[in-house]
């Protein structure tokens, strides 16, 4: 392999890793804990770059994401759940989560019923609601950084990895792993380390509004570390916290 190709490959791998992690933290901290469940206050200085990251790297419409997610909590693993491996099958969710998500996100009734309070600001109506515009800007930035070929590949790989991580949380975390509480979700620490804490899903379903997903000694919630640092900087404030288990 030519030295120039190796350098491009290394930059592409770095861009993918950084983008996937930034998107994961933005999803867990901003979209999930703050916007969907209102368990965390975020200063706009922190929330805004998280919104931009999600818009550029994933094209997610926050209003739709929150609506689909709240509906998942309302009907967890029973009829009405948008993406349940119990209803649809684990493999279907692991490799088809994006289809199940999009099917629900495009239902006007779901969005109006479950997220009337979200995504109504000026920036939402003019920018963040238009996911494709964000994705085109994201592709352009990647191509500007790495050239058209490597930039295009890097964008696709980071988007694909993010989509797969989301599918793992929606699929594996309702099928495999351990439980602290009696609900159909599970904890998978390895998934939590890859997805900014989302893998502690059994804890989350027990206390959906908690800003902290770890609940007993030994559990690691990467987003909680970031939230603690942001709290020290007075850029975030947990509003609700689950009680910690003794053992
Ligand atoms: Zn769930
Ligand atoms: Zn949730």
Tab-separated table of C-alpha atoms and ligand atoms in Angstrom:
chain	number	residue	atom	x	y	z
A	1	UNK	CA	0.000	0.000	0.000
A	2	UNK	CA	1.283	3.493	-0.877
A	3	UNK	CA	2.314	5.621	2.163
A	4	UNK	CA	-0.222	8.289	1.127
A	5	UNK	CA	-2.982	5.665	1.111
A	6	UNK	CA	-2.020	4.465	4.595
A	7	UNK	CA	-2.166	8.042	5.904
A	8	UNK	CA	-5.613	8.550	4.363
A	9	UNK	CA	-6.801	5.254	5.804
A	10	UNK	CA	-5.589	6.207	9.305
A	11	UNK	CA	-7.274	9.621	9.094
A	12	UNK	CA	-10.483	7.954	7.895
A	13	UNK	CA	-10.432	5.471	10.813
A	14	UNK	CA	-9.828	8.343	13.241
A	15	UNK	CA	-12.663	10.396	11.771
A	16	UNK	CA	-15.045	7.427	11.993
A	17	UNK	CA	-14.120	6.652	15.612
A	18	UNK	CA	-14.400	10.281	16.737
A	19	UNK	CA	-17.665	10.907	14.881
A	20	UNK	CA	-19.346	7.725	16.166
A	21	UNK	CA	-18.397	8.547	19.758
A	22	UNK	CA	-19.462	12.205	19.453
A	23	UNK	CA	-22.807	11.076	17.997
A	24	UNK	CA	-23.229	8.468	20.741
A	25	UNK	CA	-22.626	10.991	23.538
A	26	UNK	CA	-24.865	13.557	21.810
A	27	UNK	CA	-27.608	10.937	21.475
A	28	UNK	CA	-27.403	9.750	25.066
A	29	UNK	CA	-26.865	13.094	26.792
A	30	UNK	CA	-28.798	15.517	24.598
A	31	UNK	CA	-31.458	13.545	22.684
A	32	UNK	CA	-32.188	10.871	25.248
A	33	UNK	CA	-31.570	12.066	28.818
A	34	UNK	CA	-32.276	15.772	28.278
A	35	UNK	CA	-34.781	16.108	25.427
A	36	UNK	CA	-36.789	12.873	25.578
A	37	UNK	CA	-36.900	12.285	29.343
A	38	UNK	CA	-36.208	15.760	30.777
A	39	UNK	CA	-33.901	14.262	33.392
A	40	UNK	CA	-31.068	16.666	32.688
A	41	UNK	CA	-30.699	20.390	32.063
A	42	UNK	CA	-28.120	21.262	29.413
A	43	UNK	CA	-26.739	24.737	28.827
A	44	UNK	CA	-27.249	25.713	25.137
A	45	UNK	CA	-23.455	26.097	24.884
A	46	UNK	CA	-23.309	22.289	25.224
A	47	UNK	CA	-26.635	21.347	23.640
A	48	UNK	CA	-26.042	23.287	20.406
A	49	UNK	CA	-22.838	21.519	19.263
A	50	UNK	CA	-24.489	18.197	20.128
A	51	UNK	CA	-27.430	19.069	17.902
A	52	UNK	CA	-25.073	20.084	15.096
A	53	UNK	CA	-23.096	16.818	15.404
A	54	UNK	CA	-26.277	14.727	15.155
A	55	UNK	CA	-27.584	16.789	12.251
A	56	UNK	CA	-24.344	16.490	10.241
A	57	UNK	CA	-23.472	12.871	11.054
A	58	UNK	CA	-26.900	11.194	11.242
A	59	UNK	CA	-29.583	13.540	9.907
A	60	UNK	CA	-31.802	12.585	12.846
A	61	UNK	CA	-34.850	14.790	13.333
A	62	UNK	CA	-34.941	15.309	17.146
A	63	UNK	CA	-38.750	15.624	17.242
A	64	UNK	CA	-39.167	12.276	15.464
A	65	UNK	CA	-36.489	10.543	17.550
A	66	UNK	CA	-38.078	11.673	20.806
A	67	UNK	CA	-41.567	10.628	19.639
A	68	UNK	CA	-40.464	7.131	18.603
A	69	UNK	CA	-38.490	6.703	21.803
A	70	UNK	CA	-41.273	7.852	24.119
A	71	UNK	CA	-43.646	5.480	22.321
A	72	UNK	CA	-41.138	2.660	22.940
A	73	UNK	CA	-41.295	3.423	26.679
A	74	UNK	CA	-45.106	3.607	26.641
A	75	UNK	CA	-45.489	0.210	24.921
A	76	UNK	CA	-42.247	-1.613	25.764
A	77	UNK	CA	-42.194	-5.064	24.135
A	78	UNK	CA	-45.970	-5.147	23.731
A	79	UNK	CA	-48.140	-4.202	20.764
A	80	UNK	CA	-47.354	-0.622	19.769
A	81	UNK	CA	-43.592	-0.835	20.476
A	82	UNK	CA	-41.919	0.587	17.337
A	83	UNK	CA	-38.844	-1.686	17.523
A	84	UNK	CA	-39.271	-4.695	19.793
A	85	UNK	CA	-37.153	-7.843	19.303
A	86	UNK	CA	-39.792	-9.704	21.337
A	87	UNK	CA	-42.443	-8.863	18.734
A	88	UNK	CA	-40.347	-8.729	15.559
A	89	UNK	CA	-37.376	-11.001	16.311
A	90	UNK	CA	-33.827	-10.127	17.402
A	91	UNK	CA	-32.217	-10.419	13.947
A	92	UNK	CA	-34.919	-8.234	12.423
A	93	UNK	CA	-34.128	-5.424	14.883
A	94	UNK	CA	-30.334	-5.897	14.737
A	95	UNK	CA	-30.258	-5.542	10.951
A	96	UNK	CA	-33.524	-3.759	10.207
A	97	UNK	CA	-33.819	-1.275	13.074
A	98	UNK	CA	-33.530	1.671	10.714
A	99	UNK	CA	-36.583	0.415	8.797
A	100	UNK	CA	-38.671	0.006	11.967
A	101	UNK	CA	-37.505	3.414	13.223
A	102	UNK	CA	-38.306	5.193	9.943
A	103	UNK	CA	-41.695	3.470	9.672
A	104	UNK	CA	-42.724	4.920	13.041
A	105	UNK	CA	-40.948	8.287	12.664
A	106	UNK	CA	-42.926	9.038	9.496
A	107	UNK	CA	-46.290	8.591	11.260
A	108	UNK	CA	-47.661	12.072	11.858
A	109	UNK	CA	-49.894	10.796	14.646
A	110	UNK	CA	-46.924	9.335	16.572
A	111	UNK	CA	-44.939	12.558	16.327
A	112	UNK	CA	-47.880	14.760	17.341
A	113	UNK	CA	-48.931	12.484	20.202
A	114	UNK	CA	-45.542	11.782	21.749
A	115	UNK	CA	-43.418	14.864	21.021
A	116	UNK	CA	-45.642	17.961	20.849
A	117	UNK	CA	-43.202	19.776	23.162
A	118	UNK	CA	-40.040	19.104	21.141
A	119	UNK	CA	-38.414	20.617	18.049
A	120	UNK	CA	-40.616	23.675	17.624
A	121	UNK	CA	-37.916	26.383	17.792
A	122	UNK	CA	-36.679	28.530	14.920
A	123	UNK	CA	-33.507	26.488	14.406
A	124	UNK	CA	-35.534	23.259	14.392
A	125	UNK	CA	-38.014	24.536	11.837
A	126	UNK	CA	-35.328	25.943	9.533
A	127	UNK	CA	-32.382	23.550	9.940
A	128	UNK	CA	-32.489	20.576	12.305
A	129	UNK	CA	-35.810	19.279	10.924
A	130	UNK	CA	-34.160	18.821	7.499
A	131	UNK	CA	-31.997	15.766	8.071
A	132	UNK	CA	-30.978	15.320	4.442
A	133	UNK	CA	-29.563	18.851	4.350
A	134	UNK	CA	-27.489	18.008	7.432
A	135	UNK	CA	-26.242	14.772	5.899
A	136	UNK	CA	-25.227	16.537	2.662
A	137	UNK	CA	-23.299	19.110	4.714
A	138	UNK	CA	-21.706	16.263	6.708
A	139	UNK	CA	-20.624	14.456	3.538
A	140	UNK	CA	-19.210	17.708	2.150
A	141	UNK	CA	-17.169	18.286	5.342
A	142	UNK	CA	-15.797	14.716	5.255
A	143	UNK	CA	-14.858	15.106	1.577
A	144	UNK	CA	-13.222	18.465	2.290
A	145	UNK	CA	-11.182	16.883	5.110
A	146	UNK	CA	-10.180	13.615	3.411
A	147	UNK	CA	-10.886	14.039	-0.296
A	148	UNK	CA	-13.915	12.758	-2.223
A	149	UNK	CA	-13.186	9.004	-2.018
A	150	UNK	CA	-11.916	8.616	1.559
A	151	UNK	CA	-14.275	11.309	2.816
A	152	UNK	CA	-17.267	9.559	1.256
A	153	UNK	CA	-16.200	6.177	2.648
A	154	UNK	CA	-15.592	7.631	6.132
A	155	UNK	CA	-19.024	9.264	6.200
A	156	UNK	CA	-20.769	6.030	5.178
A	157	UNK	CA	-18.840	3.918	7.716
A	158	UNK	CA	-19.504	6.290	10.634
A	159	UNK	CA	-23.204	6.472	9.713
A	160	UNK	CA	-23.425	2.691	9.345
A	161	UNK	CA	-21.676	2.108	12.680
A	162	UNK	CA	-23.994	4.560	14.457
A	163	UNK	CA	-27.048	2.871	12.918
A	164	UNK	CA	-25.759	-0.539	14.013
A	165	UNK	CA	-25.015	0.632	17.576
A	166	UNK	CA	-28.575	1.986	17.832
A	167	UNK	CA	-29.872	-1.356	16.568
A	168	UNK	CA	-27.826	-3.215	19.186
A	169	UNK	CA	-29.387	-1.135	21.979
A	170	UNK	CA	-32.917	-1.584	20.619
A	171	UNK	CA	-32.356	-5.281	19.860
A	172	UNK	CA	-29.757	-6.931	22.097
A	173	UNK	CA	-30.689	-4.772	25.082
A	174	UNK	CA	-34.187	-6.239	24.984
A	175	UNK	CA	-33.046	-9.818	24.476
A	176	UNK	CA	-29.600	-10.623	25.946
A	177	UNK	CA	-27.750	-9.647	29.122
A	178	UNK	CA	-28.345	-9.184	32.840
A	179	UNK	CA	-31.107	-7.498	34.831
A	180	UNK	CA	-31.186	-5.486	38.058
A	181	UNK	CA	-34.937	-4.894	37.762
A	182	UNK	CA	-38.053	-6.720	36.622
A	183	UNK	CA	-38.529	-5.295	33.149
A	184	UNK	CA	-37.932	-6.662	29.642
A	185	UNK	CA	-34.785	-4.600	28.985
A	186	UNK	CA	-31.266	-5.817	29.818
A	187	UNK	CA	-27.876	-4.433	30.817
A	188	UNK	CA	-24.847	-5.117	28.599
A	189	UNK	CA	-21.742	-3.342	29.938
A	190	UNK	CA	-19.737	-3.798	26.718
A	191	UNK	CA	-22.559	-2.134	24.769
A	192	UNK	CA	-22.681	0.642	27.373
A	193	UNK	CA	-18.964	1.343	26.839
A	194	UNK	CA	-19.493	1.616	23.071
A	195	UNK	CA	-22.706	3.675	23.223
A	196	UNK	CA	-22.038	6.285	25.921
A	197	UNK	CA	-23.999	4.341	28.537
A	198	UNK	CA	-27.060	3.316	26.539
A	199	UNK	CA	-26.276	-0.363	27.140
A	200	UNK	CA	-27.364	-0.044	30.788
A	201	UNK	CA	-30.855	-0.319	29.387
A	202	UNK	CA	-32.480	-2.386	32.141
A	203	UNK	CA	-31.561	0.352	34.640
A	204	UNK	CA	-32.890	2.973	32.230
A	205	UNK	CA	-36.274	1.280	31.820
A	206	UNK	CA	-36.566	1.035	35.610
A	207	UNK	CA	-35.804	4.775	36.039
A	208	UNK	CA	-36.372	6.428	32.611
A	209	UNK	CA	-35.990	10.006	33.835
A	210	UNK	CA	-32.721	9.440	35.702
A	211	UNK	CA	-29.764	11.404	34.312
A	212	UNK	CA	-27.460	8.600	35.511
A	213	UNK	CA	-27.818	5.116	33.987
A	214	UNK	CA	-25.364	3.251	36.281
A	215	UNK	CA	-27.071	2.057	39.421
A	216	UNK	CA	-24.710	-0.294	41.264
A	217	UNK	CA	-20.975	-0.485	41.958
A	218	UNK	CA	-18.978	-1.691	38.941
A	219	UNK	CA	-21.378	-0.397	36.304
A	220	UNK	CA	-19.811	2.225	34.031
A	221	UNK	CA	-21.931	4.892	32.366
A	222	UNK	CA	-19.548	6.989	30.205
A	223	UNK	CA	-22.120	9.754	29.694
A	224	UNK	CA	-22.464	10.198	33.457
A	225	UNK	CA	-18.733	11.003	33.646
A	226	UNK	CA	-19.233	13.685	30.989
A	227	UNK	CA	-22.349	15.001	32.753
A	228	UNK	CA	-20.398	15.252	36.027
A	229	UNK	CA	-17.653	17.266	34.323
A	230	UNK	CA	-20.253	19.503	32.631
A	231	UNK	CA	-21.964	19.949	36.016
A	232	UNK	CA	-18.702	21.098	37.614
A	233	UNK	CA	-18.407	23.603	34.769
A	234	UNK	CA	-22.024	24.666	35.437
A	235	UNK	CA	-22.983	23.650	31.887
A	236	UNK	CA	-25.341	20.818	32.949
A	237	UNK	CA	-27.557	19.987	35.916
A	238	UNK	CA	-29.079	16.552	36.614
A	239	UNK	CA	-32.767	17.017	37.420
A	240	UNK	CA	-33.619	13.454	38.413
A	241	UNK	CA	-31.427	10.607	39.684
A	242	UNK	CA	-32.185	6.941	40.313
A	243	UNK	CA	-31.312	5.636	43.787
A	244	UNK	CA	-28.101	3.582	43.880
A	245	UNK	CA	-28.217	-0.121	44.808
A	246	UNK	CA	-26.013	-1.159	47.725
A	247	UNK	CA	-24.368	-4.267	46.202
B	1	LIG	ZN1	-35.793	-0.032	25.534
B	2	LIG	ZN1	-35.438	6.241	27.247
